[in-house]
Coordinates of C-alpha atoms in Angstrom, one line a residue:
M167 CA 0.0 0.0 0.0
A168 CA 1.2 3.5 -0.9
S169 CA 2.3 5.7 2.0
L170 CA 1.8 9.4 2.4
S171 CA 4.8 11.6 2.7
S172 CA 5.3 15.3 3.7
D173 CA 6.6 15.9 0.2
E174 CA 3.3 14.7 -1.3
L175 CA 0.7 16.4 0.8
E176 CA 0.3 19.3 3.1
I177 CA -2.8 20.4 4.9
V178 CA -3.9 24.0 5.5
V179 CA -7.1 25.0 7.3
A180 CA -8.1 28.5 6.3
A181 CA -10.2 29.9 9.1
Y182 CA -11.8 33.2 10.1
G183 CA -13.4 34.0 13.4
P184 CA -14.7 31.7 16.1
S185 CA -15.9 28.2 15.1
P186 CA -17.5 25.6 17.3
Y187 CA -15.9 22.9 15.1
L188 CA -12.3 24.0 14.5
S189 CA -10.9 22.1 17.4
L190 CA -12.7 18.9 16.2
T191 CA -11.3 19.5 12.7
L192 CA -7.8 19.7 14.0
D193 CA -8.2 16.7 16.3
S194 CA -9.5 14.5 13.4
T195 CA -6.8 15.8 11.0
A196 CA -3.9 15.2 13.4
A197 CA -5.3 11.7 14.3
A198 CA -5.8 10.7 10.6
M199 CA -2.4 11.9 9.3
P200 CA 1.2 10.7 9.8
A201 CA 3.2 12.8 12.3
D202 CA 5.4 14.3 9.5
I203 CA 2.4 15.7 7.5
R204 CA 2.4 19.4 8.0
I205 CA -0.9 20.9 9.3
T206 CA -1.3 24.7 9.4
V207 CA -4.1 26.9 10.5
L208 CA -4.2 30.0 8.3
D209 CA -6.1 32.8 10.1
D210 CA -7.6 35.3 7.6
A211 CA -7.0 38.3 9.9
S212 CA -9.8 37.5 12.3
P213 CA -10.9 40.4 14.4
D214 CA -10.2 38.4 17.6
D215 CA -7.8 35.7 18.8
A216 CA -10.3 32.8 18.7
V217 CA -8.6 31.0 15.9
E218 CA -5.1 31.6 17.4
R219 CA -6.2 30.2 20.8
I220 CA -7.7 27.0 19.2
A221 CA -4.5 26.5 17.2
A222 CA -2.4 27.1 20.2
A223 CA -4.2 24.2 22.0
H224 CA -2.8 21.9 19.3
A225 CA 0.7 23.4 19.3
G226 CA 3.4 20.9 18.6
R227 CA 1.2 19.2 15.9
V228 CA -0.5 22.2 14.3
A229 CA 1.3 25.4 13.1
Y230 CA -0.4 28.8 13.2
R231 CA -0.1 31.6 10.6
R232 CA -2.0 34.8 10.1
N233 CA -2.7 36.9 7.0
D234 CA -1.5 40.5 7.4
Q235 CA -4.9 41.6 6.1
N236 CA -8.2 39.9 5.4
L237 CA -8.1 38.3 2.0
G238 CA -11.5 36.7 1.8
T239 CA -12.1 33.1 1.1
S240 CA -10.5 32.9 -2.4
G241 CA -7.5 35.0 -1.4
S242 CA -6.9 32.9 1.7
F243 CA -7.1 29.7 -0.4
N244 CA -4.4 31.2 -2.7
A245 CA -2.3 32.2 0.3
A246 CA -2.6 28.7 1.8
M247 CA -1.3 27.1 -1.4
R248 CA 1.6 29.6 -1.6
I249 CA 2.8 28.6 1.9
S250 CA 2.5 24.9 1.1
R251 CA 5.8 23.0 0.4
A252 CA 4.2 19.8 -0.8
R253 CA 3.2 18.7 -4.3
Y254 CA -0.5 18.8 -3.3
T255 CA -2.3 20.9 -0.8
L256 CA -5.5 20.0 1.0
L257 CA -7.7 23.0 2.1
V258 CA -9.7 21.4 4.9
G259 CA -12.6 23.5 6.0
P260 CA -12.7 24.6 9.7
D261 CA -15.9 22.6 10.3
D262 CA -15.0 19.3 8.4
L263 CA -13.4 16.1 9.5
L264 CA -10.8 13.7 8.2
L265 CA -11.8 10.1 8.6
P266 CA -9.6 7.3 10.1
G267 CA -7.8 5.9 7.1
A268 CA -7.7 9.2 5.3
A269 CA -3.9 9.0 4.9
D270 CA -4.2 5.7 3.1
A271 CA -7.0 6.9 0.9
Y272 CA -5.2 10.1 -0.2
A273 CA -1.9 8.2 -0.7
A274 CA -3.7 5.6 -2.9
A275 CA -5.4 8.3 -5.0
L276 CA -2.3 10.4 -5.4
T277 CA -0.4 7.4 -6.5
R278 CA -3.0 6.1 -8.9
Y279 CA -3.6 9.5 -10.5
R280 CA -0.1 10.9 -10.3
G281 CA 0.4 14.3 -11.7
V282 CA -3.2 15.3 -12.1
A283 CA -4.3 18.8 -11.2
A284 CA -6.7 17.7 -8.4
V285 CA -7.7 14.6 -6.5
Q286 CA -10.7 13.9 -4.4
P287 CA -11.4 10.7 -2.5
A288 CA -14.9 9.5 -1.5
V289 CA -16.8 11.9 0.8
V290 CA -19.5 11.3 3.4
T291 CA -21.7 14.1 4.7
I292 CA -22.6 14.9 8.3
D293 CA -24.7 17.3 10.2
G294 CA -23.9 19.8 13.0
D295 CA -23.9 17.0 15.5
G296 CA -21.6 14.7 13.4
R297 CA -24.4 12.4 12.4
P298 CA -24.8 11.1 8.8
S299 CA -26.6 13.6 6.7
A300 CA -28.5 13.3 3.4
A301 CA -29.4 16.8 2.4
L302 CA -31.0 17.3 -1.0
A303 CA -27.8 19.0 -2.4
D304 CA -25.7 15.9 -1.4
R305 CA -28.2 13.5 -2.9
I306 CA -28.0 15.4 -6.2
K307 CA -24.2 15.4 -6.0
R308 CA -24.2 11.6 -5.6
L309 CA -26.5 11.2 -8.7
L310 CA -24.3 13.5 -10.8
Q311 CA -20.9 12.2 -9.6
P312 CA -19.1 10.0 -12.2
K313 CA -17.5 6.7 -11.6
P314 CA -14.0 6.9 -9.9
G315 CA -11.2 7.4 -12.4
I316 CA -9.4 10.2 -14.3
L317 CA -11.6 12.9 -15.8
L318 CA -10.4 15.5 -18.2
D319 CA -11.3 17.8 -21.1
E320 CA -14.9 17.8 -22.3
Q321 CA -15.9 15.0 -20.0
L322 CA -14.8 16.9 -16.9
A323 CA -16.2 20.2 -18.0
T324 CA -19.6 18.7 -19.0
G325 CA -20.0 16.9 -15.7
L326 CA -19.2 20.0 -13.7
L327 CA -21.5 22.2 -15.8
L328 CA -24.4 19.8 -15.2
G329 CA -23.8 20.2 -11.5
N330 CA -20.7 20.6 -9.3
W331 CA -20.4 17.1 -7.7
T332 CA -17.1 17.8 -6.0
Y333 CA -16.5 18.9 -2.4
N334 CA -13.9 21.7 -2.4
P335 CA -12.5 21.0 1.2
A336 CA -11.8 17.4 0.3
I337 CA -9.8 18.1 -2.9
A338 CA -6.1 17.8 -2.9
W339 CA -4.9 20.5 -5.3
R340 CA -1.6 20.4 -7.2
T341 CA 0.3 23.2 -5.5
D342 CA 2.3 24.5 -8.4
L343 CA -0.8 25.4 -10.4
V344 CA -1.7 28.3 -8.0
G345 CA 0.9 30.3 -10.0
T346 CA -0.9 29.9 -13.3
I347 CA -4.5 29.1 -12.4
P348 CA -5.3 30.5 -8.9
F349 CA -8.7 30.8 -7.3
D350 CA -10.4 33.9 -8.7
E351 CA -10.4 36.4 -5.8
E352 CA -13.3 38.3 -7.2
L353 CA -15.5 35.2 -6.5
H354 CA -16.9 34.6 -3.0
T355 CA -18.8 31.3 -3.2
A356 CA -18.3 29.5 -6.5
M357 CA -14.5 29.8 -6.8
D358 CA -14.0 26.1 -6.8
L359 CA -16.3 25.5 -9.8
D360 CA -14.6 28.3 -11.6
R361 CA -11.1 26.9 -10.9
L362 CA -12.0 23.4 -11.8
L363 CA -13.5 24.5 -15.1
R364 CA -10.4 26.6 -16.0
L365 CA -8.2 23.6 -15.2
A366 CA -10.4 21.4 -17.5
F367 CA -10.2 24.0 -20.3
A368 CA -6.4 24.1 -19.8
G369 CA -6.1 20.4 -20.4
E370 CA -5.6 19.4 -16.8
A371 CA -7.1 16.2 -15.3
F372 CA -9.1 15.4 -12.1
G373 CA -8.7 12.1 -10.2
L374 CA -11.7 10.8 -8.4
G375 CA -11.0 8.1 -5.8
D376 CA -13.3 5.5 -4.3
E377 CA -12.1 5.2 -0.7
A378 CA -13.9 7.4 1.9
A379 CA -11.5 9.8 3.6
F380 CA -13.5 13.0 4.3
A381 CA -16.6 14.1 6.2
Y382 CA -18.2 17.3 4.9
R383 CA -20.3 19.0 7.5
R384 CA -23.6 20.7 6.7
H385 CA -24.9 22.7 9.6
S386 CA -27.1 25.7 10.5
G387 CA -24.2 28.1 10.7
A388 CA -23.3 27.4 7.1
V389 CA -26.8 27.8 5.7
S390 CA -26.9 30.7 3.3
S391 CA -29.6 33.4 3.5
V392 CA -31.7 33.9 0.3
N393 CA -29.6 36.9 -0.5
K394 CA -26.3 35.0 -0.2
G395 CA -27.9 32.1 -2.2
R396 CA -28.8 34.5 -4.9
K397 CA -25.3 35.9 -5.0
R398 CA -23.9 32.3 -5.4
L399 CA -26.4 31.7 -8.2
A400 CA -25.3 34.9 -9.9
E401 CA -21.7 33.8 -9.7
E402 CA -22.5 30.3 -11.0
L403 CA -24.5 31.7 -14.0
G404 CA -21.6 34.0 -14.8
I405 CA -19.3 31.1 -14.8
H406 CA -21.6 29.1 -17.0
A407 CA -21.8 31.9 -19.5
W408 CA -18.0 32.1 -19.7
A409 CA -17.7 28.3 -19.9
R410 CA -20.2 28.2 -22.8
T411 CA -18.1 30.6 -24.8
E412 CA -14.9 28.5 -24.0
A413 CA -16.7 25.2 -24.9
R414 CA -18.0 26.5 -28.2
A415 CA -14.5 27.7 -29.1
R416 CA -13.2 24.2 -28.6
G417 CA -16.1 22.5 -30.3
W418 CA -17.2 20.8 -27.1
R419 CA -20.9 20.6 -27.9
K420 CA -22.0 18.7 -24.8
A421 CA -20.2 21.1 -22.5
A422 CA -21.7 24.1 -24.3
V423 CA -25.2 22.7 -23.9
A424 CA -24.6 21.9 -20.2
A425 CA -23.3 25.4 -19.7
Q426 CA -26.3 27.0 -21.4
G427 CA -28.8 24.9 -19.3
A428 CA -27.1 25.4 -15.9
A429 CA -29.7 23.0 -14.7
S430 CA -28.4 22.2 -11.2
A431 CA -27.7 25.9 -10.4
R432 CA -31.1 26.9 -11.6
L433 CA -32.9 24.1 -9.7
H434 CA -31.1 25.2 -6.5
G435 CA -32.2 28.8 -7.2
L436 CA -35.8 27.7 -7.7
Q437 CA -35.7 25.7 -4.5
L438 CA -34.2 28.7 -2.6
A439 CA -36.9 31.0 -3.9
A440 CA -39.7 28.6 -2.8
T441 CA -38.4 27.5 0.6
A442 CA -36.1 30.1 2.0
S443 CA -37.3 30.9 5.5
G444 CA -37.7 34.6 6.5
A445 CA -37.3 35.8 2.9
S446 CA -39.5 38.6 1.7
R447 CA -41.7 38.4 -1.4
A448 CA -39.3 40.8 -3.2
E449 CA -36.3 38.6 -2.3
R450 CA -38.1 35.5 -3.5
L451 CA -39.1 37.1 -6.8
A452 CA -35.5 38.4 -7.3
T453 CA -34.1 34.9 -6.8
L454 CA -36.8 33.4 -9.1
G455 CA -36.0 35.9 -11.8
L456 CA -32.3 35.1 -11.7
A457 CA -32.9 31.4 -11.7
V458 CA -34.9 31.5 -15.0
R459 CA -32.9 34.2 -16.7
P460 CA -31.1 33.0 -19.9
V461 CA -27.3 32.6 -19.8
A462 CA -25.7 35.8 -21.1
A463 CA -24.9 35.7 -24.8
D464 CA -21.8 37.8 -24.9
A465 CA -19.6 36.4 -22.1
S466 CA -16.1 36.0 -23.4
V467 CA -14.0 36.0 -20.2
T468 CA -14.1 34.3 -16.9
P469 CA -16.4 36.3 -14.5
S470 CA -14.9 38.8 -12.1

């Protein structure tokens, strides 16, 4: 069985402000990984010392670094990859968990799919109490997710445009690519979809593993308001518009059709408009209008 080395994988937890789960995240990560795998908490200039205090409680196993200024989610992801010294960087979320056996699962996937731009093992989903969760979004992801293996070019782009079946915090990203294809720092929620598509259009490959290694947590603190959900939808539709232009330029007809339809993003927008608690009629109508609006016809660059 392949072993995981510190040259192959480094883990950075980008965090901001107090989190009831960060200590659990660090406990699970330290327990799942060999002692020489570097684990760093990157504090995105939080207004208090909550992140630093939690990291300090894990001193000796977890390093702490702080951005000089708040960079936002995408900016902090880029900063995390720039400080990494390994071939791949895992951007674990401050509320997620690594499962026992994660080191073997990542080692196997990185060996099997050596050199690809990104690798994701199998992911389970949990709720705020750590119990198995089966939210609608995750059931859809499972339906859309392809079989394990290497995905690239039109196959990868089409699958992502039908619906983003990946889990960003579980992806091990090839570190050197942050210099040429970074996370778009103008995006606040859909930066992972944007980057994965740009990697696909650049000819890079994605490796999907079949061994469970990661627990993605869905909890009330992460539930978006209708306004935040509408902003995410707007970002996704902008990405789809850009991707349609790119797909057409390459003659990728299936990808262009998937980009035009943006089915998964629109369905989520419709669900949000219908079910968002506490939303006003104006907010619901605005979300509904965005969900049914045609993809822009003149997009020629990635959204910013």
